Short mmCIF file of C-alpha atoms and ligand atoms in Angstrom, two decimals:
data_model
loop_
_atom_site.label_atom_id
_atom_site.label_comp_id
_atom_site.label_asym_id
_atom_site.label_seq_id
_atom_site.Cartn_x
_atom_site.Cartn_y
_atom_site.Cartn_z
CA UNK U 235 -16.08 -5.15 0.89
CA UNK U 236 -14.83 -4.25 4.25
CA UNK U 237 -16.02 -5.22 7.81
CA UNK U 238 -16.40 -1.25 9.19
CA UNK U 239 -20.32 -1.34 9.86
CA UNK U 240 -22.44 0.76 12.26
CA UNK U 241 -24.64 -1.12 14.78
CA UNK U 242 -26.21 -0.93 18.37
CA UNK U 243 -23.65 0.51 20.39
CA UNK U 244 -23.92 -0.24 24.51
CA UNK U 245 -25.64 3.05 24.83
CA UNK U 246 -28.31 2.40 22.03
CA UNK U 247 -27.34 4.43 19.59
CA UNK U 248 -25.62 3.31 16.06
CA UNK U 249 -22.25 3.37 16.17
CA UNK U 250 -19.40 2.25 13.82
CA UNK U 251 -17.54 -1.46 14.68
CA UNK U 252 -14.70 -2.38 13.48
CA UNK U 253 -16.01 -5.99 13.19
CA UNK U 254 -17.16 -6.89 16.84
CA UNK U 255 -15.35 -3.96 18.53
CA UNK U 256 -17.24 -0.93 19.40
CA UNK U 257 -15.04 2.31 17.91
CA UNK U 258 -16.36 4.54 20.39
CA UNK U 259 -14.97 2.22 23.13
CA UNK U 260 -12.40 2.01 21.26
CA UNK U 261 -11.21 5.52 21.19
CA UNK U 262 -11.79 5.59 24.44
CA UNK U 263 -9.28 3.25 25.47
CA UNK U 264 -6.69 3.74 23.33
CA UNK U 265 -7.11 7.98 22.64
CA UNK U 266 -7.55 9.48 19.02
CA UNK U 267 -6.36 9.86 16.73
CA UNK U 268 -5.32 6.24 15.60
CA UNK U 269 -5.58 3.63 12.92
CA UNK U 270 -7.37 0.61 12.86
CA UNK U 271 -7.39 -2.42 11.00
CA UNK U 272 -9.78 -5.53 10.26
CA UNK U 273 -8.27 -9.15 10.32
CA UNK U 274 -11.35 -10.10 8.54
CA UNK U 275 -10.88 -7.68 5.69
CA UNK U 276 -7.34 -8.03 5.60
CA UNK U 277 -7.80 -11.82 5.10
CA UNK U 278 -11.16 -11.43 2.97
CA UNK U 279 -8.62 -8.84 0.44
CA UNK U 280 -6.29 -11.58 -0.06
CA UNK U 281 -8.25 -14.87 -0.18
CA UNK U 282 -10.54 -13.31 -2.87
CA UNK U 283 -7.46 -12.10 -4.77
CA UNK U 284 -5.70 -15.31 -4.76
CA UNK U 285 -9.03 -17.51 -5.55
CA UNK U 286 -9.61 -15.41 -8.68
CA UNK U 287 -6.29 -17.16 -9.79
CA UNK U 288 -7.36 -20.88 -8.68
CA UNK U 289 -7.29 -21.33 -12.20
CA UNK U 290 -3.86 -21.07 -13.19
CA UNK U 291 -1.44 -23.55 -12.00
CA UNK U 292 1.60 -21.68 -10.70
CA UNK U 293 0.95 -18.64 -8.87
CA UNK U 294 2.80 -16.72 -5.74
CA UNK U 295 1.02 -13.59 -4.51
CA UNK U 296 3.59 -11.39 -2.78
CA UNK U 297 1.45 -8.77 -1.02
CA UNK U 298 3.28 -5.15 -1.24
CA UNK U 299 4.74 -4.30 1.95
CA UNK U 300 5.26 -0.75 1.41
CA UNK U 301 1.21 -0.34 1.38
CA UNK U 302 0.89 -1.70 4.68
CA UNK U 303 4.09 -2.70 6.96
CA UNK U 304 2.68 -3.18 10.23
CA UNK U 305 3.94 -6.42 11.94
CA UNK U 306 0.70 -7.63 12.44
CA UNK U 307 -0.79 -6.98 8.95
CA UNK U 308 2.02 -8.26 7.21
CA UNK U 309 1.84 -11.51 9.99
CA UNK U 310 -1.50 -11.57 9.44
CA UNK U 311 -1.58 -11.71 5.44
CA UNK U 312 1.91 -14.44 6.04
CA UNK U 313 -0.41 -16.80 8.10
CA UNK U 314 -3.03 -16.33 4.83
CA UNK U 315 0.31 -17.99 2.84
CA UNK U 316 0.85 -14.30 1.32
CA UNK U 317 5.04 -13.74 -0.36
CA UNK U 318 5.67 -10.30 0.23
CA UNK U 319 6.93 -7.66 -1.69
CA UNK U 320 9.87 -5.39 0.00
CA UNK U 321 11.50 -2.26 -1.62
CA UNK U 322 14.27 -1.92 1.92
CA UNK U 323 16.02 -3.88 3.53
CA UNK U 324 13.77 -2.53 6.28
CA UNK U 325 11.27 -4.14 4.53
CA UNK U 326 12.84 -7.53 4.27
CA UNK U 327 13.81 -7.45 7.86
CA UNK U 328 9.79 -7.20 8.62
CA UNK U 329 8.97 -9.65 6.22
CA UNK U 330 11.77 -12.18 7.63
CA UNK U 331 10.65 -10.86 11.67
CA UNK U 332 6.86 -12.48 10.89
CA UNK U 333 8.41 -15.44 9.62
CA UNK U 334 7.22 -15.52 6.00
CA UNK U 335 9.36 -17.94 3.94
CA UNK U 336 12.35 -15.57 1.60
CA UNK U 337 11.66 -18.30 -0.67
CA UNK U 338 8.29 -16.31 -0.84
CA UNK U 339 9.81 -12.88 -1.15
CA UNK U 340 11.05 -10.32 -4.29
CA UNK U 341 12.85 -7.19 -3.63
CA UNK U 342 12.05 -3.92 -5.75
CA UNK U 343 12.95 -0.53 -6.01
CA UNK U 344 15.33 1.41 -8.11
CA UNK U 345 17.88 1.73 -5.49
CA UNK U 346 19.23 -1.04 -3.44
CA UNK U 347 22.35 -0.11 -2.03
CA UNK U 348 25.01 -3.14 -1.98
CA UNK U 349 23.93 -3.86 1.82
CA UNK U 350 20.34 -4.18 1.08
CA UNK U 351 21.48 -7.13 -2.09
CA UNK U 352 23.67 -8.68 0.29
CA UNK U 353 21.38 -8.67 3.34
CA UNK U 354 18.48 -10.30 0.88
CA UNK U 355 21.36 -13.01 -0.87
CA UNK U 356 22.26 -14.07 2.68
CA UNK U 357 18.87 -14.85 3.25
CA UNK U 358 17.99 -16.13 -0.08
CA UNK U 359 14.66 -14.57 -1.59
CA UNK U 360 13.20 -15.67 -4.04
CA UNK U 361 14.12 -13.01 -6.75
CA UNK U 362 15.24 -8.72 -7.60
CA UNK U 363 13.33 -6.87 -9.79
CA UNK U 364 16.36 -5.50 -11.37
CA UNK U 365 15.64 -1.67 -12.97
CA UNK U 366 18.71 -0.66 -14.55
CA UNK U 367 21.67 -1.94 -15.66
CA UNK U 368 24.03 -0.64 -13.24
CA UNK U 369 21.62 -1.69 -10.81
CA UNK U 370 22.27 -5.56 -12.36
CA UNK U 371 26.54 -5.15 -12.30
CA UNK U 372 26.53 -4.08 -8.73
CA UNK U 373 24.49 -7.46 -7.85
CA UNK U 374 26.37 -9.50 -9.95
CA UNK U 375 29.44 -8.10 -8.33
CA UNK U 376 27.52 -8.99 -4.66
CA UNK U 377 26.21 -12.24 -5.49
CA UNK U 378 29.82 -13.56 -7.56
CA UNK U 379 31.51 -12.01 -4.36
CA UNK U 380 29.46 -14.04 -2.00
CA UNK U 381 29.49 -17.44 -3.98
CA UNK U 382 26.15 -16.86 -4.53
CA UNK U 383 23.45 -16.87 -7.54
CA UNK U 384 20.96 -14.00 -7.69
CA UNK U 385 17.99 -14.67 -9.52
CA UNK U 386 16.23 -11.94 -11.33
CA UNK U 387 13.44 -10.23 -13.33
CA UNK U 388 14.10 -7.30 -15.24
CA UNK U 389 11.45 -4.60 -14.67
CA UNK U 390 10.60 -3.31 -17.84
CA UNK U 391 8.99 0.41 -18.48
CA UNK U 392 6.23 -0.47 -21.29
CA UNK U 393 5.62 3.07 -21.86
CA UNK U 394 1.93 2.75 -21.39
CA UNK U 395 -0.27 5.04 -19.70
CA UNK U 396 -2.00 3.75 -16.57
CA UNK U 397 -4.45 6.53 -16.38
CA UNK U 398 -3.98 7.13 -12.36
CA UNK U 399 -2.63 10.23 -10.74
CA UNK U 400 0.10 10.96 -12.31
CA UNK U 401 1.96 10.79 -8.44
CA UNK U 402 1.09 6.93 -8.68
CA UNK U 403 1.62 6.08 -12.46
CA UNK U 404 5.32 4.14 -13.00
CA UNK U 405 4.80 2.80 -16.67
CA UNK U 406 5.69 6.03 -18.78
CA UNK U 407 8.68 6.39 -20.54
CA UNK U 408 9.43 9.50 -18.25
CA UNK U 409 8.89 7.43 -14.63
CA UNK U 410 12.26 6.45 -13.13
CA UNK U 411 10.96 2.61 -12.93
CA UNK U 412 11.98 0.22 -14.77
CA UNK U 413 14.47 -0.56 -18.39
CA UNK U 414 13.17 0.92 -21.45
CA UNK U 415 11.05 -2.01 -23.29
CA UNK U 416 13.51 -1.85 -26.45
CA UNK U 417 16.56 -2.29 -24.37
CA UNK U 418 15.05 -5.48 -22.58
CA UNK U 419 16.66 -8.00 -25.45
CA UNK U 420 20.27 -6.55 -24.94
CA UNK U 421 19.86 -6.86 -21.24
CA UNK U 422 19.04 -10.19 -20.98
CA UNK U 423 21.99 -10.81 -23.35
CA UNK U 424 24.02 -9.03 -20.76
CA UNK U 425 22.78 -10.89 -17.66
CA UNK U 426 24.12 -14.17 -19.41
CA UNK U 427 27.53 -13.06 -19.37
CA UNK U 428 27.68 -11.99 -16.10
CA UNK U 429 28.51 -13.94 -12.56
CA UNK U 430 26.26 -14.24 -10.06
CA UNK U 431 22.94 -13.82 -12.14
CA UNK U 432 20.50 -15.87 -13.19
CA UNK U 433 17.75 -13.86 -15.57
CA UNK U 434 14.58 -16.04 -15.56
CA UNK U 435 11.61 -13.56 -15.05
CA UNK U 436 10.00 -10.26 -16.34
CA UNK U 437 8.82 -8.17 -14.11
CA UNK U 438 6.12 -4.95 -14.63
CA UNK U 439 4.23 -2.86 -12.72
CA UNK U 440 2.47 0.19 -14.40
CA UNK U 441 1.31 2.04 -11.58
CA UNK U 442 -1.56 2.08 -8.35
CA UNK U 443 -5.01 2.87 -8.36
CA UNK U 444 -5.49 1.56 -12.07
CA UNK U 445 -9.37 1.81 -12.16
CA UNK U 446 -9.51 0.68 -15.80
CA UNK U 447 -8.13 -2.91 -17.48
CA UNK U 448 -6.86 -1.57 -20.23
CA UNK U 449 -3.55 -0.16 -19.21
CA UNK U 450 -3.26 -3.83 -18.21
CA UNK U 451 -4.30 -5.45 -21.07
CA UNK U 452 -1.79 -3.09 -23.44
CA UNK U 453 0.97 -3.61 -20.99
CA UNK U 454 0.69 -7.17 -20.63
CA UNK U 455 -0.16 -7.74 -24.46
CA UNK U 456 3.28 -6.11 -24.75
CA UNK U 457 4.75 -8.28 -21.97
CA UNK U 458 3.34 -11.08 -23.79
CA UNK U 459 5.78 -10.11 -26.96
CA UNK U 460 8.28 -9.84 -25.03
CA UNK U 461 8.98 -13.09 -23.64
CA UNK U 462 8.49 -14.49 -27.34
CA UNK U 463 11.48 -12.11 -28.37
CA UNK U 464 13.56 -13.83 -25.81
CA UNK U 465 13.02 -16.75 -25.91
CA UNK U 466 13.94 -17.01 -29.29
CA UNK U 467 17.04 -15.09 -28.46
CA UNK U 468 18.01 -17.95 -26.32
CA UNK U 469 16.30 -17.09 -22.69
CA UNK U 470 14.94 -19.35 -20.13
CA UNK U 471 12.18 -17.43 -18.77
CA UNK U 472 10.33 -19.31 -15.95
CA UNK U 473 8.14 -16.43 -14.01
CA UNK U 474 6.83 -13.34 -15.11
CA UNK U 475 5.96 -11.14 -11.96
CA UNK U 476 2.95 -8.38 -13.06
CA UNK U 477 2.80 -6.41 -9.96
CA UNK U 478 0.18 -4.84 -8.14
CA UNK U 479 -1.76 -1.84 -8.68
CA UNK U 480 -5.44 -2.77 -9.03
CA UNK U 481 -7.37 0.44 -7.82
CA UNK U 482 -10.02 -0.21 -5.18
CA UNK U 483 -13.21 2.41 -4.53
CA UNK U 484 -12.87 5.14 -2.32
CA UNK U 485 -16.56 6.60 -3.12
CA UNK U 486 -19.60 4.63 -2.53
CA UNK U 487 -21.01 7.31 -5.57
CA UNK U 488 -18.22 6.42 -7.83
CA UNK U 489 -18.58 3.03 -10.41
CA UNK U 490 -16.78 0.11 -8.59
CA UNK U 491 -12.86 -0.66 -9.87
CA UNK U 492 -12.78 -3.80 -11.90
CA UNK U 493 -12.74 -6.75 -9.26
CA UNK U 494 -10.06 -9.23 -8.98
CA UNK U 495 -11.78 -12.39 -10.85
CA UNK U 496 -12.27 -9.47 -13.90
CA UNK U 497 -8.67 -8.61 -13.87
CA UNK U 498 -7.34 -12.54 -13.43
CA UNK U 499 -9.56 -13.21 -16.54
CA UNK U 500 -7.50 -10.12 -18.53
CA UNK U 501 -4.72 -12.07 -17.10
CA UNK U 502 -5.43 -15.52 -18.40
CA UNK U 503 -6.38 -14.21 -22.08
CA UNK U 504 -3.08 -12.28 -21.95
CA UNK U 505 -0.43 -14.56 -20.29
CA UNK U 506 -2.23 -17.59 -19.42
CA UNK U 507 0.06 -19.73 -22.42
CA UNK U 508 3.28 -18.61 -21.27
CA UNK U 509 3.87 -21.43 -19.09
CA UNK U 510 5.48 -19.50 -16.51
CA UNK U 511 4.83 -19.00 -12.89
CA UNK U 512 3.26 -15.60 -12.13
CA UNK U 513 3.85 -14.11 -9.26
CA UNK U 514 1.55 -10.88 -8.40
CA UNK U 515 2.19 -8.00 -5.83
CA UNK U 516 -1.09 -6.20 -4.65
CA UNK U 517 -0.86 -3.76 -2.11
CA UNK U 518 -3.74 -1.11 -1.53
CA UNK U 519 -6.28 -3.67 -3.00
CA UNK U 520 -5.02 -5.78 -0.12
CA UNK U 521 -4.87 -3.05 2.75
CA UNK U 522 -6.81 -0.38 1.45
CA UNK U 523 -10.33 -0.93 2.45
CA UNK U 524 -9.14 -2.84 5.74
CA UNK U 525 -8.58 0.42 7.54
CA UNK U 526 -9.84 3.44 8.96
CA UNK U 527 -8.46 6.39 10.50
CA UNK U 528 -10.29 7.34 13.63
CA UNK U 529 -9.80 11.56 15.11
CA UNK U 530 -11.56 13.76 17.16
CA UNK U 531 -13.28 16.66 16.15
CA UNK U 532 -11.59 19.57 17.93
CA UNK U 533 -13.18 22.70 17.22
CA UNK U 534 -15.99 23.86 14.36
CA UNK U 535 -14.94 27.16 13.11
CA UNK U 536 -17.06 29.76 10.73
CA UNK U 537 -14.56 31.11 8.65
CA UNK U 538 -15.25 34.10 6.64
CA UNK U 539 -16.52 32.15 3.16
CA UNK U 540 -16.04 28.51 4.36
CA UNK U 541 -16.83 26.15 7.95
CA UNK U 542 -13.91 23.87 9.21
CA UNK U 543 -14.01 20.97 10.95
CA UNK U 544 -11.13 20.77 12.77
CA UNK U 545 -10.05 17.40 13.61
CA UNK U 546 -6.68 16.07 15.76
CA UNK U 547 -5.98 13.78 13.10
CA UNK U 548 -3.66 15.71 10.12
CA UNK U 549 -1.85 15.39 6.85
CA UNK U 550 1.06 14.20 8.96
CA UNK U 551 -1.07 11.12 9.90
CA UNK U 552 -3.01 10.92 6.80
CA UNK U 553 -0.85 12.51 3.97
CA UNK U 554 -2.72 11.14 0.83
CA UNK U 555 -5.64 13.87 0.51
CA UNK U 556 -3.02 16.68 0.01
CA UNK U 557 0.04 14.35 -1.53
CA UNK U 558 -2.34 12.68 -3.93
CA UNK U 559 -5.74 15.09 -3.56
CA UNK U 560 -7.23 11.67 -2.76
CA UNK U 561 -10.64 11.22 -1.02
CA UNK U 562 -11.83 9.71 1.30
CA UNK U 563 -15.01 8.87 2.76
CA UNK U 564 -15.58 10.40 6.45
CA UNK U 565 -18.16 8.61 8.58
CA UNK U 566 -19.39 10.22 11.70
CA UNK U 567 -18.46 7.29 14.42
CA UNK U 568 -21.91 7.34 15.97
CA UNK U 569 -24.51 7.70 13.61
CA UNK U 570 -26.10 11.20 13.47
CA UNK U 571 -29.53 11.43 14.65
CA UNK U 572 -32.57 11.33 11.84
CA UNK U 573 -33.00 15.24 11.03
CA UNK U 574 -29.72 16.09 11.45
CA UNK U 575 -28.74 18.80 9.11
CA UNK U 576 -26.25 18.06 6.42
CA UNK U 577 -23.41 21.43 6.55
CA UNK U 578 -20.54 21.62 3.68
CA UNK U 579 -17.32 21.65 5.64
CA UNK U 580 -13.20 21.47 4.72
CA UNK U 581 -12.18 18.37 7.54
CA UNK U 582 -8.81 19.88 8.23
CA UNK U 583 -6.45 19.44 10.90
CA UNK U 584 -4.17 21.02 13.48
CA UNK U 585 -0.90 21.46 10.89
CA UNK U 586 0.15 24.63 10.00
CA UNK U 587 -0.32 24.03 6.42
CA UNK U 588 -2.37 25.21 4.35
CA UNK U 589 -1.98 21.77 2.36
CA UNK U 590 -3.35 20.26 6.17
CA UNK U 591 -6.53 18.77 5.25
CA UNK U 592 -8.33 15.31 5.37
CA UNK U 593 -11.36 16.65 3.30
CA UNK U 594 -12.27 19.36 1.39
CA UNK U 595 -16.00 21.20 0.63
CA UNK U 596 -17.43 17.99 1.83
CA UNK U 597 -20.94 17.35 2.43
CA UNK U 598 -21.27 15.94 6.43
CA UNK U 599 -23.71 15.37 8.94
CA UNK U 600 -23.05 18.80 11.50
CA UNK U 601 -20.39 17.41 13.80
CA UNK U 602 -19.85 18.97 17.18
CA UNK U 603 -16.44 19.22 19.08
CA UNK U 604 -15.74 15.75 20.62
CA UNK U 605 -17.96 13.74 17.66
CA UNK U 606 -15.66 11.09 16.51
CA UNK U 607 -15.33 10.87 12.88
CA UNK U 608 -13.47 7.78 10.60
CA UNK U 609 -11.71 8.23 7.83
CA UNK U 610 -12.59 5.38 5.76
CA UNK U 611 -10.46 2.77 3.56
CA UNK U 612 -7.07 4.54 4.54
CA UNK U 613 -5.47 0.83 5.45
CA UNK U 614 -2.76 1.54 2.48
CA UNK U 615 -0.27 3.91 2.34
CA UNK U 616 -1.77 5.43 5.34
CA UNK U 617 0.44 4.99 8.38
CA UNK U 618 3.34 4.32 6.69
CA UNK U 619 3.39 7.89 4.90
CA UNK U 620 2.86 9.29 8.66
CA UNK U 621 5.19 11.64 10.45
CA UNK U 622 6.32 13.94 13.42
CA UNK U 623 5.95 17.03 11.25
CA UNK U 624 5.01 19.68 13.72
CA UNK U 625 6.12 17.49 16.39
CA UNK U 626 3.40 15.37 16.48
CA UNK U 627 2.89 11.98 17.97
CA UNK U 628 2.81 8.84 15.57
CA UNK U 629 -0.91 8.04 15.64
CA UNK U 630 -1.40 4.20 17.25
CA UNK U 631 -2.13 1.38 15.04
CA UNK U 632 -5.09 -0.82 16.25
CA UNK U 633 -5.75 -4.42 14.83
CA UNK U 634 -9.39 -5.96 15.68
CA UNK U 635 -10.01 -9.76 15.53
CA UNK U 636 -13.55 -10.40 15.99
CA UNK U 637 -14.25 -8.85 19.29
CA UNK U 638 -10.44 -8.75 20.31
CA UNK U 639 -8.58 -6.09 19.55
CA UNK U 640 -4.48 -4.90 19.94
CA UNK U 641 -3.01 -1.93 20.28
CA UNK U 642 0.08 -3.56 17.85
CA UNK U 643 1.98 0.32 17.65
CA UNK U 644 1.53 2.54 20.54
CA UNK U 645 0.95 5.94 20.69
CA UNK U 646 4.86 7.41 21.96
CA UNK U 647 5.26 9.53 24.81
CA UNK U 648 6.97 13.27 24.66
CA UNK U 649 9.87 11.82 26.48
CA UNK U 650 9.54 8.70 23.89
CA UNK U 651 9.51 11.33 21.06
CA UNK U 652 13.00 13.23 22.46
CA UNK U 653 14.76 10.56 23.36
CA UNK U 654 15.33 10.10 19.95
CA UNK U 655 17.75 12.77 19.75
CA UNK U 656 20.92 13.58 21.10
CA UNK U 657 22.00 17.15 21.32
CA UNK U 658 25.89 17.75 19.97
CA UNK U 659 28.62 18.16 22.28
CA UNK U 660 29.02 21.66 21.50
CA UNK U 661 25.70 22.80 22.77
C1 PLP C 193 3.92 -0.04 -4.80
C2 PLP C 193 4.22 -1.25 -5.58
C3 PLP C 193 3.29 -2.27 -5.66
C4 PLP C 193 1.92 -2.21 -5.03
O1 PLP C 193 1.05 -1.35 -5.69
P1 PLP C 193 -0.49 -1.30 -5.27
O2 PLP C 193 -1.06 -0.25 -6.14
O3 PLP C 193 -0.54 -0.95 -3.85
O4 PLP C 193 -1.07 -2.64 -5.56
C5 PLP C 193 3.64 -3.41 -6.36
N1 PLP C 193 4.85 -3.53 -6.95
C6 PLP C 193 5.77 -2.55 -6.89
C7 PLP C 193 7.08 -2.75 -7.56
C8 PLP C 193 5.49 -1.38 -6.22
O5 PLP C 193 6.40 -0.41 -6.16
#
């Protein structure tokens, strides 16, 4: 559910809201292409996804930053009482800048450098998710150098097969993420010996867009195993952190992802006796449907076989259609008028790519040069993923409150774009 709805515009006519906030006014104050997000969504995402969970004692959800880092997102979902997530010390830093608690926060990601585990000990998160073993003597070196005590999960690999693009899918044997499952028992063993390191959680996370429970249920089953194996070996294991990755829809004609309470109720019959906090890391279910990317159609041109839209929003704004062949909806902004003929049409925009598209063969209402079009549920792993390629502005990032709204990123100038840069002395 999302809070992107058409209704009587100023001028009469249906047009898209972003809650209270006309997107035709909208783009008219702030220029397209841009993003924009719901607070209501946003805060809707997360309350439903914790309250599926009021049943188990000890939870912390730590929404996935990389999805969605926008100050006011992430400030938004820390005022909800959301952890966070952060795979960068970049990441921390924004987590840390909107004032969410680091006794709220985990750090992922296969490669922190020594900075990044320093940084996050100074400032004492809650745990790592520790992927290799390397990975584990370089923080025990940093945390015994510091004085200080890093506590960590091992992420384990359970070799199971999320069914998701195989772009988004992290739980094979052949994904870089986490320790192989059989190796888990000797690691643990290894994490006792060593300074600095306190090894009291498991930590998995199989992959994004999982549509179906049972990649859950077989990893978690095997999760389940595992903690038995160590602690009989001798481990204290407090939390078990199951990451994120519950898929969301993208088409109104596709069958609806499993919903939150479903998946919490896999996660009771699986874990639910362990007796261990669980921590959780949803990103795109969070962000996903709580934003929309809003462009301009340029031109329409008849190609020789084909008609394209051409839009001035592009894969360097929106690069999950062509780094993911993901779709998404399009919406014209003000609905079309009744007998309006439906055309088949690639959405595509000004990039000189042929990989440059936001939709392709796509059934639409005809759309005329300056119709306003939004690209629906593109709130995660939108923006972030954006770009300058072809020396194009970052597109703006909007956040609507009810009738307010804030420009929270906006768009750079030219000048903005090369002051970046210095030129070397030589030239
Ligand atoms: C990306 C990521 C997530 C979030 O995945 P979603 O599919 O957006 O829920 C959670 N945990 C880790 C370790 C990740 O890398």
């Amino acid at each position: 559910m999302h809070h992107f709805a058409y209704r009587r515009g100023v001028s009469q006519a249906n047009v898209l809201h972003a809650e209270e906030v006309d997107l035709s006014d909208l783009a008219a104050a702030v220029g397209t292409p841009f993003y924009c997000y719901s607070t209501a969504t946003l805060e809707r995402h997360y309350r439903v996804f914790v309250e599926a969970f009021a049943g188990i004692p000890d939870t912390l959800v730590c929404y996935s930053v990389k999805a969605n880092s926008s100050l006011g997102v992430l400030a938004t979902l820390g005022r909800a009482g959301a952890g966070m997530d952060v795979v960068s010390e970049g990441e921390l830093r924004r987590a840390l800048a909107v004032d969410v608690p680091p006794a709220k926060i985990v750090f992922s990601g296969v490669g922190k450098t020594r900075a990044e585990m320093a940084f996050a000990l100074d400032r004492g998160i809650f745990a790592f998710n520790v992927e290799s073993e390397p990975e584990l003597r370089a923080l025990s070196e940093v945390a015994d150098a510091r004085g200080a005590v890093a506590r960590i999960a091992f992420r384990v690999n359970p070799d199971v097969d999320a069914k998701t693009h195989h772009k988004i899918a992290t739980g094979k044997a052949e994904n870089k993420f986490g320790v192989p499952f059989a190796e888990a028992p000797s690691l643990y063993g290894l994490a006792k010996e060593l300074p600095g390191i306190e090894a009291t959680g498991v930590h998995m996370h199989i992959g994004s867009q999982i549509t179906d429970l049972s990649p859950f249920r077989n990893a978690f089953a095997l999760l389940h195993e595992l903690v038995g194996t160590l602690r009989a070996e001798g481990a204290t294991i407090g939390f078990v952190n199951l990451g994120g990755g519950l898929g969301i829809p993208y088409r109104s004609d596709q069958p609806e992802p499993p919903r939150p309470a479903d998946y919490a109720r896999l996660v009771a019959e699986e874990v639910g006796d362990l007796g261990v906090r669980l921590l959780f890391e949803p990103g795109r279910m969070i962000a996903g449907n709580a934003g929309i990317l809003v462009s301009r159609v340029l031109y329409v041109k008849h190609g020789a076989s084909k008609t394209f839209t051409i839009v001035d929003a592009a894969m360097n704004d929106l690069m999950r259609p062509t780094l993911y062949e993901a779709y998404h909806e399009i919406l014209p902004v003000t609905a079309p008028e009744p007998g309006t003929r439906t055309i088949v049409t690639d959405v595509a925009g000004p990039v000189c790519e042929t990989g440059d598209y936001l939709a392709l063969s796509r059934p639409l209402p005809e759309l005329r040069a300056g119709d306003l079009i939004s690209v629906m549920t593109a709130g995660a792993y939108g923006a972030v993923l954006a770009s300058e390629y072809n020396s194009r502005l970052l597109v703006p990032e909007v956040l609507v409150a009810g009738d307010r709204y804030s420009v929270m990123r906006p768009r750079p100038s030219y000048d903005d774009m090369l002051a970046k840069e210095r030129l070397p002395n030589w030239l």
